[in-house]
Tab-separated table of C-alpha atoms and ligand atoms in Angstrom:
chain	number	residue	atom	x	y	z
A	269	MET	CA	114.941	-217.924	-67.168
A	270	SER	CA	112.181	-217.694	-69.816
A	271	ALA	CA	109.206	-220.166	-69.256
A	272	LEU	CA	109.051	-220.186	-72.975
A	273	GLU	CA	111.815	-219.487	-75.431
A	274	LEU	CA	112.053	-219.657	-79.202
A	275	LYS	CA	115.421	-218.737	-80.710
A	276	GLY	CA	116.103	-218.379	-84.385
A	277	VAL	CA	113.022	-220.575	-85.240
A	278	THR	CA	112.394	-221.414	-88.913
A	279	ALA	CA	109.209	-223.853	-89.144
A	280	GLY	CA	106.720	-224.588	-91.686
A	281	TYR	CA	104.947	-227.471	-93.867
A	282	GLY	CA	107.134	-229.530	-96.372
A	283	HIS	CA	109.651	-227.189	-98.155
A	284	ALA	CA	107.821	-223.867	-97.270
A	285	ALA	CA	108.628	-222.047	-94.141
A	286	ALA	CA	106.015	-220.326	-92.593
A	287	VAL	CA	108.056	-218.709	-89.710
A	288	ARG	CA	111.728	-217.541	-90.198
A	289	ASP	CA	114.233	-216.926	-87.680
A	290	LEU	CA	111.822	-215.971	-84.947
A	291	ASP	CA	112.799	-215.129	-81.477
A	292	LEU	CA	110.169	-214.944	-78.767
A	293	ALA	CA	110.554	-215.263	-74.898
A	294	VAL	CA	107.828	-215.437	-72.336
A	295	SER	CA	108.480	-215.122	-68.661
A	296	ALA	CA	106.108	-216.777	-65.930
A	297	GLY	CA	103.381	-214.472	-65.326
A	298	GLU	CA	103.667	-212.643	-68.358
A	299	VAL	CA	101.108	-212.429	-71.207
A	300	VAL	CA	102.512	-211.627	-74.755
A	301	ALA	CA	99.949	-211.304	-77.527
A	302	LEU	CA	100.826	-212.604	-80.799
A	303	LEU	CA	99.110	-210.728	-83.572
A	304	GLY	CA	99.189	-210.200	-87.412
A	305	PRO	CA	96.992	-210.729	-90.506
A	306	ASN	CA	95.815	-214.134	-91.276
A	307	GLY	CA	98.409	-216.611	-92.750
A	308	ALA	CA	101.230	-214.478	-90.849
A	309	GLY	CA	102.321	-217.778	-89.145
A	310	LYS	CA	100.740	-217.333	-85.672
A	311	THR	CA	99.129	-220.679	-85.577
A	312	THR	CA	102.782	-222.359	-86.926
A	313	VAL	CA	104.479	-220.350	-83.980
A	314	LEU	CA	102.246	-222.222	-81.456
A	315	ARG	CA	102.353	-225.538	-83.115
A	316	THR	CA	106.105	-225.312	-82.911
A	317	ALA	CA	106.035	-224.108	-79.364
A	318	VAL	CA	104.083	-227.301	-78.320
A	319	GLY	CA	106.280	-229.819	-80.110
A	320	LEU	CA	103.565	-230.655	-83.072
A	321	LEU	CA	105.650	-229.206	-85.536
A	322	ALA	CA	109.744	-229.386	-85.500
A	323	PRO	CA	111.593	-226.518	-86.467
A	324	SER	CA	113.849	-226.778	-89.423
A	325	ALA	CA	116.210	-224.248	-87.740
A	326	GLY	CA	116.741	-222.852	-84.233
A	327	GLU	CA	115.127	-224.135	-81.115
A	328	VAL	CA	112.368	-224.058	-78.310
A	329	ARG	CA	113.030	-224.448	-74.715
A	330	ALA	CA	110.796	-224.594	-71.999
A	331	PHE	CA	111.933	-223.649	-68.675
A	332	GLY	CA	115.495	-223.805	-69.940
A	333	ARG	CA	115.438	-227.125	-71.275
A	334	PRO	CA	115.086	-228.122	-74.937
A	335	LEU	CA	111.507	-228.964	-75.667
A	336	PRO	CA	111.222	-232.877	-76.196
A	337	ARG	CA	109.772	-234.078	-79.308
A	338	LYS	CA	106.607	-235.529	-78.049
A	339	VAL	CA	103.739	-233.233	-77.399
A	340	GLU	CA	102.385	-235.781	-74.496
A	341	LYS	CA	105.702	-234.956	-72.837
A	342	ASN	CA	105.469	-231.241	-73.304
A	343	SER	CA	102.047	-231.179	-72.032
A	344	ARG	CA	103.040	-233.277	-68.759
A	345	GLU	CA	105.935	-230.504	-68.618
A	346	GLY	CA	102.769	-228.158	-68.572
A	347	VAL	CA	103.108	-226.652	-72.270
A	348	ILE	CA	99.459	-226.705	-73.123
A	349	LEU	CA	97.996	-225.423	-76.493
A	350	VAL	CA	94.392	-224.258	-76.793
A	351	PRO	CA	93.972	-224.958	-80.427
A	352	ASP	CA	91.584	-222.706	-82.824
A	353	SER	CA	89.654	-225.987	-83.635
A	354	ARG	CA	88.509	-225.853	-79.926
A	355	ALA	CA	88.772	-229.790	-79.913
A	356	ILE	CA	85.632	-230.349	-77.884
A	357	PHE	CA	82.716	-232.757	-78.570
A	358	HIS	CA	79.467	-231.096	-79.116
A	359	GLN	CA	77.422	-234.223	-78.650
A	360	LEU	CA	78.876	-234.593	-75.177
A	361	THR	CA	78.036	-232.395	-71.927
A	362	VAL	CA	80.425	-230.076	-70.524
A	363	ARG	CA	81.177	-232.347	-67.848
A	364	GLU	CA	81.831	-235.414	-70.050
A	365	ASN	CA	84.203	-233.113	-72.501
A	366	LEU	CA	86.130	-232.195	-69.202
A	367	SER	CA	86.191	-235.906	-68.024
A	368	LEU	CA	88.092	-236.808	-71.278
A	369	ALA	CA	90.556	-234.143	-70.433
A	370	ARG	CA	93.817	-235.339	-69.011
A	371	ARG	CA	93.517	-237.330	-65.618
A	372	HIS	CA	92.645	-235.187	-62.916
A	373	ARG	CA	91.043	-235.294	-59.337
A	374	ALA	CA	87.540	-233.965	-58.686
A	375	ARG	CA	88.718	-230.997	-56.718
A	376	ASP	CA	91.110	-229.878	-59.842
A	377	LEU	CA	87.728	-229.595	-61.658
A	378	ASP	CA	86.308	-227.826	-58.885
A	379	ALA	CA	89.047	-225.239	-58.925
A	380	VAL	CA	88.709	-224.908	-62.637
A	381	LEU	CA	85.128	-224.146	-62.312
A	382	ASP	CA	85.966	-221.599	-59.563
A	383	ARG	CA	87.935	-219.704	-62.081
A	384	LEU	CA	85.371	-219.960	-64.717
A	385	PRO	CA	82.109	-219.427	-62.675
A	386	ARG	CA	79.972	-218.871	-65.857
A	387	LEU	CA	80.702	-222.611	-66.770
A	388	ALA	CA	79.835	-224.024	-63.622
A	389	PRO	CA	75.940	-224.142	-63.854
A	390	LEU	CA	76.523	-225.377	-67.359
A	391	VAL	CA	78.407	-228.574	-66.776
A	392	GLU	CA	75.292	-231.145	-67.259
A	393	ARG	CA	74.415	-229.341	-70.657
A	394	ARG	CA	75.368	-230.586	-74.148
A	395	VAL	CA	78.073	-228.504	-75.674
A	396	GLY	CA	76.180	-228.235	-78.670
A	397	LEU	CA	73.767	-226.097	-76.947
A	398	LEU	CA	76.154	-223.718	-75.577
A	399	SER	CA	77.112	-220.092	-77.046
A	400	GLY	CA	80.069	-219.588	-78.666
A	401	GLY	CA	81.584	-217.869	-75.702
A	402	GLU	CA	80.500	-220.785	-73.346
A	403	GLN	CA	82.317	-223.423	-75.701
A	404	GLN	CA	85.483	-221.196	-75.529
A	405	MET	CA	85.323	-221.238	-71.809
A	406	LEU	CA	85.318	-224.949	-72.016
A	407	ALA	CA	88.202	-225.114	-74.271
A	408	LEU	CA	89.913	-223.103	-71.597
A	409	ALA	CA	88.798	-225.273	-68.987
A	410	LYS	CA	90.243	-228.163	-70.575
A	411	ALA	CA	93.542	-226.735	-70.951
A	412	LEU	CA	93.516	-225.563	-67.181
A	413	LEU	CA	92.696	-229.158	-66.112
A	414	ALA	CA	96.040	-229.709	-67.711
A	415	ARG	CA	97.900	-227.479	-65.114
A	416	PRO	CA	99.378	-225.164	-67.562
A	417	ARG	CA	102.703	-223.338	-66.773
A	418	VAL	CA	102.963	-222.251	-70.375
A	419	LEU	CA	99.413	-221.691	-72.103
A	420	LEU	CA	99.365	-221.101	-75.725
A	421	VAL	CA	95.997	-219.553	-76.781
A	422	ASP	CA	94.889	-219.837	-80.666
A	423	GLU	CA	92.129	-217.392	-81.386
A	424	LEU	CA	90.231	-218.175	-78.545
A	425	SER	CA	87.863	-215.320	-79.721
A	426	LEU	CA	87.308	-216.690	-83.333
A	427	GLY	CA	83.768	-215.884	-84.340
A	428	LEU	CA	82.611	-214.342	-80.907
A	429	ALA	CA	81.133	-211.128	-80.384
A	430	PRO	CA	83.281	-208.450	-78.755
A	431	LEU	CA	81.447	-208.875	-75.575
A	432	ALA	CA	82.213	-212.612	-75.389
A	433	VAL	CA	85.837	-211.726	-75.980
A	434	GLN	CA	85.774	-208.974	-73.131
A	435	GLU	CA	84.825	-211.596	-70.718
A	436	LEU	CA	87.244	-214.403	-71.961
A	437	LEU	CA	90.597	-212.455	-72.110
A	438	PRO	CA	90.558	-211.388	-68.586
A	439	ILE	CA	90.560	-214.788	-67.489
A	440	VAL	CA	93.826	-215.191	-68.964
A	441	ARG	CA	95.337	-212.242	-67.767
A	442	THR	CA	94.219	-213.571	-64.044
A	443	LEU	CA	95.851	-216.797	-64.722
A	444	ALA	CA	99.104	-215.168	-65.355
A	445	ASP	CA	98.855	-212.837	-62.307
A	446	GLU	CA	97.501	-215.350	-59.840
A	447	SER	CA	99.145	-218.631	-61.153
A	448	TRP	CA	102.109	-217.368	-62.729
A	449	VAL	CA	101.350	-219.000	-65.948
A	450	ALA	CA	103.231	-217.812	-69.024
A	451	VAL	CA	100.780	-217.094	-71.786
A	452	VAL	CA	101.020	-216.363	-75.583
A	453	LEU	CA	97.923	-215.098	-76.787
A	454	VAL	CA	96.886	-215.091	-80.565
A	455	GLU	CA	94.143	-212.710	-81.132
A	456	GLN	CA	92.411	-210.907	-83.950
A	457	HIS	CA	90.796	-208.544	-81.598
A	458	VAL	CA	93.950	-206.212	-81.458
A	459	ASP	CA	92.741	-203.633	-78.899
A	460	LEU	CA	91.419	-206.204	-76.572
A	461	ALA	CA	94.495	-208.396	-76.983
A	462	LEU	CA	96.664	-205.369	-76.139
A	463	SER	CA	94.434	-204.549	-73.022
A	464	VAL	CA	95.334	-207.622	-71.321
A	465	ALA	CA	98.818	-208.221	-72.689
A	466	ASP	CA	102.346	-207.159	-71.222
A	467	ARG	CA	103.993	-207.109	-74.531
A	468	ALA	CA	102.803	-207.775	-78.119
A	469	VAL	CA	104.653	-209.235	-81.459
A	470	VAL	CA	103.056	-208.621	-84.704
A	471	LEU	CA	103.867	-211.120	-87.151
A	472	HIS	CA	103.961	-210.575	-91.047
A	473	HIS	CA	104.912	-213.363	-93.570
A	474	GLY	CA	106.270	-215.222	-90.820
A	475	ARG	CA	108.800	-212.645	-89.464
A	476	VAL	CA	108.526	-210.307	-86.570
A	477	ALA	CA	107.342	-206.846	-88.000
A	478	LEU	CA	106.871	-204.942	-84.866
A	479	SER	CA	107.374	-205.924	-80.934
A	480	GLY	CA	107.261	-203.747	-77.944
A	481	SER	CA	105.165	-203.314	-74.821
A	482	ALA	CA	101.483	-203.558	-75.106
A	483	ALA	CA	101.358	-199.874	-73.577
A	484	ASP	CA	103.403	-198.566	-76.291
A	485	LEU	CA	101.708	-200.465	-79.276
A	486	ARG	CA	98.462	-199.248	-77.732
A	487	ALA	CA	99.659	-195.611	-77.959
A	488	ASP	CA	100.940	-196.090	-81.600
A	489	ARG	CA	98.058	-197.883	-83.310
A	490	GLU	CA	99.251	-196.421	-86.619
A	491	ALA	CA	102.499	-198.529	-86.304
A	492	VAL	CA	100.710	-201.522	-85.464
A	493	ARG	CA	98.560	-201.131	-88.505
A	494	GLN	CA	101.446	-200.778	-90.746
A	495	ALA	CA	103.233	-203.760	-89.205
A	496	TYR	CA	99.800	-205.506	-90.608
A	497	PHE	CA	100.518	-204.505	-93.762
A	498	GLY	CA	103.865	-205.543	-93.765
A	499	GLY	CA	105.567	-202.384	-93.014
A	500	HIS	CA	108.505	-202.251	-90.934
A	501	ALA	CA	108.633	-199.825	-88.293
A	502	PRO	CA	112.194	-198.050	-87.794
A	503	GLU	CA	114.152	-200.186	-85.461
A	504	ASP	CA	113.886	-197.958	-82.458
A	505	ALA	CA	110.207	-196.878	-82.870
A	506	LEU	CA	108.883	-199.072	-79.806
A	507	VAL	CA	111.157	-200.932	-78.279
B	655	LIG	N1	99.069	-227.699	-92.542
B	655	LIG	C1	99.316	-226.881	-93.291
B	655	LIG	N2	100.114	-227.346	-94.639
B	655	LIG	C2	100.735	-226.277	-95.589
B	655	LIG	N3	100.712	-225.165	-95.193
B	655	LIG	C3	100.042	-224.642	-94.297
B	655	LIG	C4	99.624	-225.479	-93.228
B	655	LIG	N4	99.030	-224.817	-92.109
B	655	LIG	C5	99.311	-223.410	-92.391
B	655	LIG	N5	99.927	-223.456	-93.559
B	655	LIG	C6	100.448	-221.932	-94.456
B	655	LIG	O1	101.477	-221.761	-93.512
B	655	LIG	C7	101.298	-220.167	-93.451
B	655	LIG	C8	101.098	-219.714	-91.906
B	655	LIG	O2	100.046	-219.956	-91.258
B	655	LIG	P1	99.351	-220.075	-90.013
B	655	LIG	O3	100.543	-220.300	-89.120
B	655	LIG	O4	98.448	-221.068	-89.978
B	655	LIG	O5	99.025	-218.206	-89.983
B	655	LIG	P2	98.089	-217.591	-88.852
B	655	LIG	O6	97.776	-218.618	-87.872
B	655	LIG	O7	98.768	-216.435	-88.731
B	655	LIG	O8	96.786	-217.393	-89.585
B	655	LIG	C9	100.185	-219.911	-94.279
B	655	LIG	O9	100.742	-219.404	-95.687
B	655	LIG	C10	99.356	-221.136	-94.435
B	655	LIG	O10	98.878	-221.342	-95.797
B	656	LIG	MG1	96.039	-219.378	-86.897
């Protein structure tokens, strides 16, 4: 059974569909990179997968059950979105930000900080004083406190230097490997994303332009490039 499954999903804003007839399944312990140019529909997929947007066609299932309409409920089920807005308060300290996250015990916080050792010495620091990479670690920490079983990560590396990205993405891989979390990773850094993902899907104009194992896509960057520009690879190219 898939941890997360989108079947024939069409979703968008008003009358405009931003994603059309999308199939996507992610298993526990698997990292799927969701790639594609700006405006391809990546964020829309994540919003639909967490229940922020209702699909106009198709369905979303988490652990075999239809996704409830309420985001709150989905977060209790363990479907957690790390939004591209980061959703953290710059005037507050790291600890204060984390204390606003969903109700948790002190030892949950300790466990999360164990996973993010770079954040541990910064807990009393105001978030506005952190580097971009440290702020993203905080965004991840908030998500981890919610005990994700399905983690949807939207451009964690937005605006970060490649070095910071190299530090962040392996954390997501470890979560999948050690805690059996199903991860959808939206990323602009294609090579880095493919280096931690098991599979990848390239969206273009709301449709799947290419999908395959991360290893196959790494070996055929030309196909990935074409998919970014809207070319469709031959059916059997990479699957
Ligand atoms: N809140 C919104 N209202 C109307 N249109 C939107 C909204 N958010 C995104 N869109 C449109 O939906 C399409 C897909 O956007 P998005 O999912 O954000 O793409 P991506 O995350 O791949 O950059 C784009 O054409 C975008 O302009
Ligand atoms: Mg986006």
